[in-house]
PDB file of C-alpha atoms in Angstrom:
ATOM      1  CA  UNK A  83      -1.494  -7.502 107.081  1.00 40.00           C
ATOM      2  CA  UNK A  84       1.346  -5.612 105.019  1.00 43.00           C
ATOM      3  CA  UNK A  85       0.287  -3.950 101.786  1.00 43.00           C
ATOM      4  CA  UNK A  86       2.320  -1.816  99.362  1.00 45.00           C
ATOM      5  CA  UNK A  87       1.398  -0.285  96.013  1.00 49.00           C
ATOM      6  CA  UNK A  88       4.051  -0.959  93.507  1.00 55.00           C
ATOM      7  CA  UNK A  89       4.080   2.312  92.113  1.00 59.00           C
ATOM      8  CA  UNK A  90       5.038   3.505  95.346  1.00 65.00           C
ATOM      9  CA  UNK A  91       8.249   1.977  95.657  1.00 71.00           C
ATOM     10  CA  UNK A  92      11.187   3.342  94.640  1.00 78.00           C
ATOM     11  CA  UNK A  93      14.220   0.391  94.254  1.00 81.00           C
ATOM     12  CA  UNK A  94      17.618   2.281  93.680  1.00 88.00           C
ATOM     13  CA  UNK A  95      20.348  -0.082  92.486  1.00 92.00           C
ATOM     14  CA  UNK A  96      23.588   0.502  94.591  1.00 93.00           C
ATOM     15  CA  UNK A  97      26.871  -1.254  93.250  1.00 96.00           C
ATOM     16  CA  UNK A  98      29.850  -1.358  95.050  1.00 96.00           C
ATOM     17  CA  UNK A  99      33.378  -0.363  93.433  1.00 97.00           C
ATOM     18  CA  UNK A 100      36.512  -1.081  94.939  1.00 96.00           C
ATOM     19  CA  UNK A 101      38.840   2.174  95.234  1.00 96.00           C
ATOM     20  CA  UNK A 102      42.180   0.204  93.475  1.00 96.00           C
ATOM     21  CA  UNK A 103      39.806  -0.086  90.342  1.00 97.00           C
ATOM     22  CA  UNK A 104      40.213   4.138  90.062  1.00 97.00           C
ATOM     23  CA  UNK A 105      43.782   4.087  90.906  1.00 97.00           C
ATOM     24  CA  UNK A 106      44.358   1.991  88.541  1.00 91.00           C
ATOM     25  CA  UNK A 107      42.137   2.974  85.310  1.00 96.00           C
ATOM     26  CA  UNK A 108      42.606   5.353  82.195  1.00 97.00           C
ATOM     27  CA  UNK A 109      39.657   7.266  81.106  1.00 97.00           C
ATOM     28  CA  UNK A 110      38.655   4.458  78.267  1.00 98.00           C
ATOM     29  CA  UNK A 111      38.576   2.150  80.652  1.00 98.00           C
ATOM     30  CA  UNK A 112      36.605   4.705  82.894  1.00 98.00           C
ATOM     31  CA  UNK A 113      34.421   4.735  79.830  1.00 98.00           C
ATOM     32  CA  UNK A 114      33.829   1.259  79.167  1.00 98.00           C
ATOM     33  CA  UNK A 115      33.206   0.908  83.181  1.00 98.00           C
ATOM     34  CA  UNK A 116      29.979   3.009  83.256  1.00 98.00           C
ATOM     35  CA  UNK A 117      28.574   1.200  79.979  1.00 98.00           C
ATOM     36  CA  UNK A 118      28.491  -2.106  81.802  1.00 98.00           C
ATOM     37  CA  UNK A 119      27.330  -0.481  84.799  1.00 98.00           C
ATOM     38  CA  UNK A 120      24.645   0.817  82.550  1.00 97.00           C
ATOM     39  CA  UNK A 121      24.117  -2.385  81.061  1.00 96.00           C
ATOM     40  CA  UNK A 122      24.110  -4.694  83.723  1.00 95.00           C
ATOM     41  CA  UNK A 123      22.062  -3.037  86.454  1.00 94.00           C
ATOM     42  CA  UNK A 124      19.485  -2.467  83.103  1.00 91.00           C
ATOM     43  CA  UNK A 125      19.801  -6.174  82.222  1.00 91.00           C
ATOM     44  CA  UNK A 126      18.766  -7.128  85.957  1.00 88.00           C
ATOM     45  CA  UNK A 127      15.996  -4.622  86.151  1.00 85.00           C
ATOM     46  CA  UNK A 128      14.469  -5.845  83.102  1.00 82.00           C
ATOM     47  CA  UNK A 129      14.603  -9.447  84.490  1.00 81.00           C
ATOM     48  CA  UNK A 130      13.876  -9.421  87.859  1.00 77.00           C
ATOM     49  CA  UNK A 131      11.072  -6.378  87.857  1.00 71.00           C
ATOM     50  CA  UNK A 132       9.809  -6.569  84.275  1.00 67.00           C
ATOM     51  CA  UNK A 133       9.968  -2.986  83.882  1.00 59.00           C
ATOM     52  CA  UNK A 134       7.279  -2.636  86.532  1.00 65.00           C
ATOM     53  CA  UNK A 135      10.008  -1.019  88.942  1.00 71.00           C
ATOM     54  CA  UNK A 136      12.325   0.560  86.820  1.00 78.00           C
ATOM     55  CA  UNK A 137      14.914   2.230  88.426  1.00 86.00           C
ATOM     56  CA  UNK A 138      15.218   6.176  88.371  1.00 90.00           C
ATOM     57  CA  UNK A 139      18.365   6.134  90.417  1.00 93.00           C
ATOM     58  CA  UNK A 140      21.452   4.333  90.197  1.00 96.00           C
ATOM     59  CA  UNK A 141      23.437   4.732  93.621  1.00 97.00           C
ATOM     60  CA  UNK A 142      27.300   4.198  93.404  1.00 98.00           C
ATOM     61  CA  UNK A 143      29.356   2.898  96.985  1.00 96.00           C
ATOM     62  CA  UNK A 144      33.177   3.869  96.670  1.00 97.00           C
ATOM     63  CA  UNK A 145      35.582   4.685  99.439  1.00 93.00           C
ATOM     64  CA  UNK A 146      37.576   6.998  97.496  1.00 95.00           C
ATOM     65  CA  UNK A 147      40.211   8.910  98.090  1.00 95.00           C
ATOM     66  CA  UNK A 148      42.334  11.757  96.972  1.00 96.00           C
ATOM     67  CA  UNK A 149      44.602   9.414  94.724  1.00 97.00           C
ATOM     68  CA  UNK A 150      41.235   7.967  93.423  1.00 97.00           C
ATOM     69  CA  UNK A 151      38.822  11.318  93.452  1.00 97.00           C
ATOM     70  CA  UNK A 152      39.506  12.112  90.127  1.00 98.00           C
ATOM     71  CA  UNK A 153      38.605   9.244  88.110  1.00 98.00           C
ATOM     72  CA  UNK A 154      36.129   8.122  90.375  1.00 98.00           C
ATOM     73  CA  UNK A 155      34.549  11.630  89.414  1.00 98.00           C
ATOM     74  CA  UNK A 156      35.469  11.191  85.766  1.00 98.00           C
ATOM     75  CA  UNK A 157      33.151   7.501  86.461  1.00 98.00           C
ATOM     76  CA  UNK A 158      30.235   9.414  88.183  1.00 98.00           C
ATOM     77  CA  UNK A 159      30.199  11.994  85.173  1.00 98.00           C
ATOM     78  CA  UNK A 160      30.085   9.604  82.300  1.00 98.00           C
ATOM     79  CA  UNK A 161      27.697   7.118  84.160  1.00 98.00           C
ATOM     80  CA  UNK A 162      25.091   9.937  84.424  1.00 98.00           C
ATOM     81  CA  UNK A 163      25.630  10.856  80.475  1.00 98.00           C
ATOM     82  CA  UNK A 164      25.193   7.564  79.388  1.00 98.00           C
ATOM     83  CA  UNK A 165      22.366   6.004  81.644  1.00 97.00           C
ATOM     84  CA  UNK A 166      20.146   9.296  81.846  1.00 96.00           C
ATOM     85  CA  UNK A 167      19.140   8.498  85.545  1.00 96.00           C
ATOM     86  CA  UNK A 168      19.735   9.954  88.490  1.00 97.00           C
ATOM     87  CA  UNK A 169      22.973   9.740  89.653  1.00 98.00           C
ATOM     88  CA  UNK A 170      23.874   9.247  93.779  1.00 97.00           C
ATOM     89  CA  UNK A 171      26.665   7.863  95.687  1.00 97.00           C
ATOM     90  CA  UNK A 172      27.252   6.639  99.012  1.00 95.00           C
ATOM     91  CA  UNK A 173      29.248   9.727 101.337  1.00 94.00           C
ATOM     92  CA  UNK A 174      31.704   8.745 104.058  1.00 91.00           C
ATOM     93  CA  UNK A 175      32.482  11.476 106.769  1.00 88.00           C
ATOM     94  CA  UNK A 176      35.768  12.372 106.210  1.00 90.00           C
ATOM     95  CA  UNK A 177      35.107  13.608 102.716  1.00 91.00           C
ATOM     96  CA  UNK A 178      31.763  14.994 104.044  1.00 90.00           C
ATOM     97  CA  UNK A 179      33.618  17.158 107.015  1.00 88.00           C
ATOM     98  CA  UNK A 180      36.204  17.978 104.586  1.00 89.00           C
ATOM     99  CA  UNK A 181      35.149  18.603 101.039  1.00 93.00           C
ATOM    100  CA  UNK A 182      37.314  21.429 100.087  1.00 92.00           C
ATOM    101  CA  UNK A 183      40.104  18.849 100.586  1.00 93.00           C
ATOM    102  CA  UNK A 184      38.105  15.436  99.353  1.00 95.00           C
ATOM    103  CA  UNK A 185      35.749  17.069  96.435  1.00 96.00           C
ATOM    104  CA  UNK A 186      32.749  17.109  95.636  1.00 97.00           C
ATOM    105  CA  UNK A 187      31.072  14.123  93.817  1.00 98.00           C
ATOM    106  CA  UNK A 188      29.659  15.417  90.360  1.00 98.00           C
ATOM    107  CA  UNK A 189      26.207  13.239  91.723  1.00 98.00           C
ATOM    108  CA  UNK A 190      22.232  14.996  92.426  1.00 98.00           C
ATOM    109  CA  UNK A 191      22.485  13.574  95.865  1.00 97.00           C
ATOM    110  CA  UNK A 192      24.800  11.487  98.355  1.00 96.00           C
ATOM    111  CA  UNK A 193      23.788   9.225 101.054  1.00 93.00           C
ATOM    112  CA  UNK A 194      26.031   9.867 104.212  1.00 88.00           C
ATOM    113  CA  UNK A 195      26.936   6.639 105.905  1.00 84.00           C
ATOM    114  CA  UNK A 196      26.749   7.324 109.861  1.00 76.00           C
ATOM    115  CA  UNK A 197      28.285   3.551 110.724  1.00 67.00           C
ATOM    116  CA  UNK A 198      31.324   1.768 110.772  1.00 66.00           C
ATOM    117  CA  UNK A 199      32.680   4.548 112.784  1.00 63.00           C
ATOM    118  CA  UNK A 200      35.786   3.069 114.418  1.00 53.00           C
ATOM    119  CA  UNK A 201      38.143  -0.146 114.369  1.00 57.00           C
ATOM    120  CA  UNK A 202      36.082  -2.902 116.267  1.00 59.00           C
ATOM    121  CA  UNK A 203      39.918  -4.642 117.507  1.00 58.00           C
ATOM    122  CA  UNK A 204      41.095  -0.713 118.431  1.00 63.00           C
ATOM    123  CA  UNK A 205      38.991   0.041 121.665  1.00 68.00           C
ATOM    124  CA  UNK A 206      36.565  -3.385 122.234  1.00 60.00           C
ATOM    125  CA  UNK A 207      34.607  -1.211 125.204  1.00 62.00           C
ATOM    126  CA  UNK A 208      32.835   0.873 122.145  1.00 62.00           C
ATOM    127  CA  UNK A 209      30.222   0.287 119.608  1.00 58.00           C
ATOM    128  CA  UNK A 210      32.456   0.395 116.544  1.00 57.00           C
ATOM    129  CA  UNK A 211      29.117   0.590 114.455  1.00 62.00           C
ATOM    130  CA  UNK A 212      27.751   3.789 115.865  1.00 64.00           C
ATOM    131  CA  UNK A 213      29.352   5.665 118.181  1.00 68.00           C
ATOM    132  CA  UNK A 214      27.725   8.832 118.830  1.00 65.00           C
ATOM    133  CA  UNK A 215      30.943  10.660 120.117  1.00 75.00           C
ATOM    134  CA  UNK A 216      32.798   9.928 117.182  1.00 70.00           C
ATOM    135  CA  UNK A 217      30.177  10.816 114.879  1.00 62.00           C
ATOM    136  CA  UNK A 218      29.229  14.037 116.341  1.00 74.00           C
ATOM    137  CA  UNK A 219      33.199  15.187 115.944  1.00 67.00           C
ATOM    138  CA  UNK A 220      32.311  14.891 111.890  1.00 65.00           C
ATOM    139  CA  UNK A 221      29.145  16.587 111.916  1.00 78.00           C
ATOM    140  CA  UNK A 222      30.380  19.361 113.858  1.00 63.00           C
ATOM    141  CA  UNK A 223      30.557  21.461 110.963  1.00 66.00           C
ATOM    142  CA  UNK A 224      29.838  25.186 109.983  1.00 73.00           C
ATOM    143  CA  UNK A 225      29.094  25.204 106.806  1.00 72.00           C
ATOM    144  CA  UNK A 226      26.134  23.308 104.615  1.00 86.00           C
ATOM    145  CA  UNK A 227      27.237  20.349 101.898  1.00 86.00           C
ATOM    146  CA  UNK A 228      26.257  21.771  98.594  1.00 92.00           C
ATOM    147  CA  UNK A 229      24.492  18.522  97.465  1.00 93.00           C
ATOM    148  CA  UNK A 230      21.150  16.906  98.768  1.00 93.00           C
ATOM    149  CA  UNK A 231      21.866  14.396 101.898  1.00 89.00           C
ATOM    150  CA  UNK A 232      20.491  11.285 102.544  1.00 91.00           C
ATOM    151  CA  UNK A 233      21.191   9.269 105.655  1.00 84.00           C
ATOM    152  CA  UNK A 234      22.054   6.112 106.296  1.00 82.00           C
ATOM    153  CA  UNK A 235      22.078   4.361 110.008  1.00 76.00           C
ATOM    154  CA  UNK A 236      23.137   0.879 111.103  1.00 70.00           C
ATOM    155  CA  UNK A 237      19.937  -1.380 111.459  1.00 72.00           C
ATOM    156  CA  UNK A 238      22.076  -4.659 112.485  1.00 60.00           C
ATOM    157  CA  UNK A 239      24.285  -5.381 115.438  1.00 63.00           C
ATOM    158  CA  UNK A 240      27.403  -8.018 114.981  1.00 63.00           C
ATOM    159  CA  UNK A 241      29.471  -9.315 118.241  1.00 66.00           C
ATOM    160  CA  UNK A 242      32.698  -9.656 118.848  1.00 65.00           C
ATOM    161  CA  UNK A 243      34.613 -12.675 120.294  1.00 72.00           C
ATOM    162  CA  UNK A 244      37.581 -12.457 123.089  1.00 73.00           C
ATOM    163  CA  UNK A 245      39.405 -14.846 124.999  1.00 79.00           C
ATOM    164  CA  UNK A 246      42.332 -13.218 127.254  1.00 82.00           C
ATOM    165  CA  UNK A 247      41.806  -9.681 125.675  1.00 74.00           C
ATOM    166  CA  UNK A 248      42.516 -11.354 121.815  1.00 75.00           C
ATOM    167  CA  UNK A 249      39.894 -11.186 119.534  1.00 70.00           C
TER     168      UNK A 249
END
């Protein structure tokens, strides 16, 4: 027998944002962006969890890069003035083993994603989802990240298809 106590649980909304939609913005478009954010994951809070779970935490999952880092920053910042939560974002590891060069997301916290490591049609004798080798050579780091980490590990397996070495 399962039991939880609603109070207990803690549902962060995470929305996905393709990286062209920061290459391509201006900063009133940025604007207008994190109001429907806002609005929308607020809209679908109110109607699927009557207020009884109201988010605290909105989570944000963009593979930016440095053509993108600076309005996806410019996003994060004006999404966290206008919806008063707290603000995270999903972390990949190349920004995470080189922040000096990536930046630092203006977020409380970010959740570093330890999967998807390599190209599943690349090398077809490795677990493209989590290999340890590969993620070990990002985490080798000196230093600390200056924001709170979260993890986040595969809990699925997929399989890949070959007939005479083609996927």
């Amino acid at each position: 027998l399962y039991s939880y106590r609603q109070d207990s649980l803690n549902i962060v909304p995470t929305v996905y944002l393709k990286n062209s939609v920061f290459l391509k913005s201006t900063k009133g478009s940025l604007d207008t962006l994190a109001d429907n954010v806002n609005f929308l994951i607020e809209k679908y809070a109110k109607e699927k969890f009557r207020n009884h779970l109201a988010p605290s935490e909105y989570q944000m999952d963009c593979d930016w890069t440095m053509k993108s880092k600076d309005n996806y920053f410019y996003f994060l910042k004006k999404l966290k003035e206008v919806s008063k939560k707290e603000i995270s974002c999903t972390l990949r590891l190349y920004p995470y083993k080189y922040p000096d060069k990536m930046g630092i997301p203006p977020v409380d916290k970010v959740t570093l994603m330890c999967y998807n490591l390599l190209n599943p049609l690349q090398n077809h004798s490795k677990n493209s989802i989590l290999d340890l080798e590969e993620l070990e050579s990002y985490l080798d780091v000196e230093s600390n990240y200056p924001k709170h980490i979260d993890i986040a590990l595969p809990i699925y397996s997929w399989m890949q298809v070959y007939q005479n070495e083609q996927f």
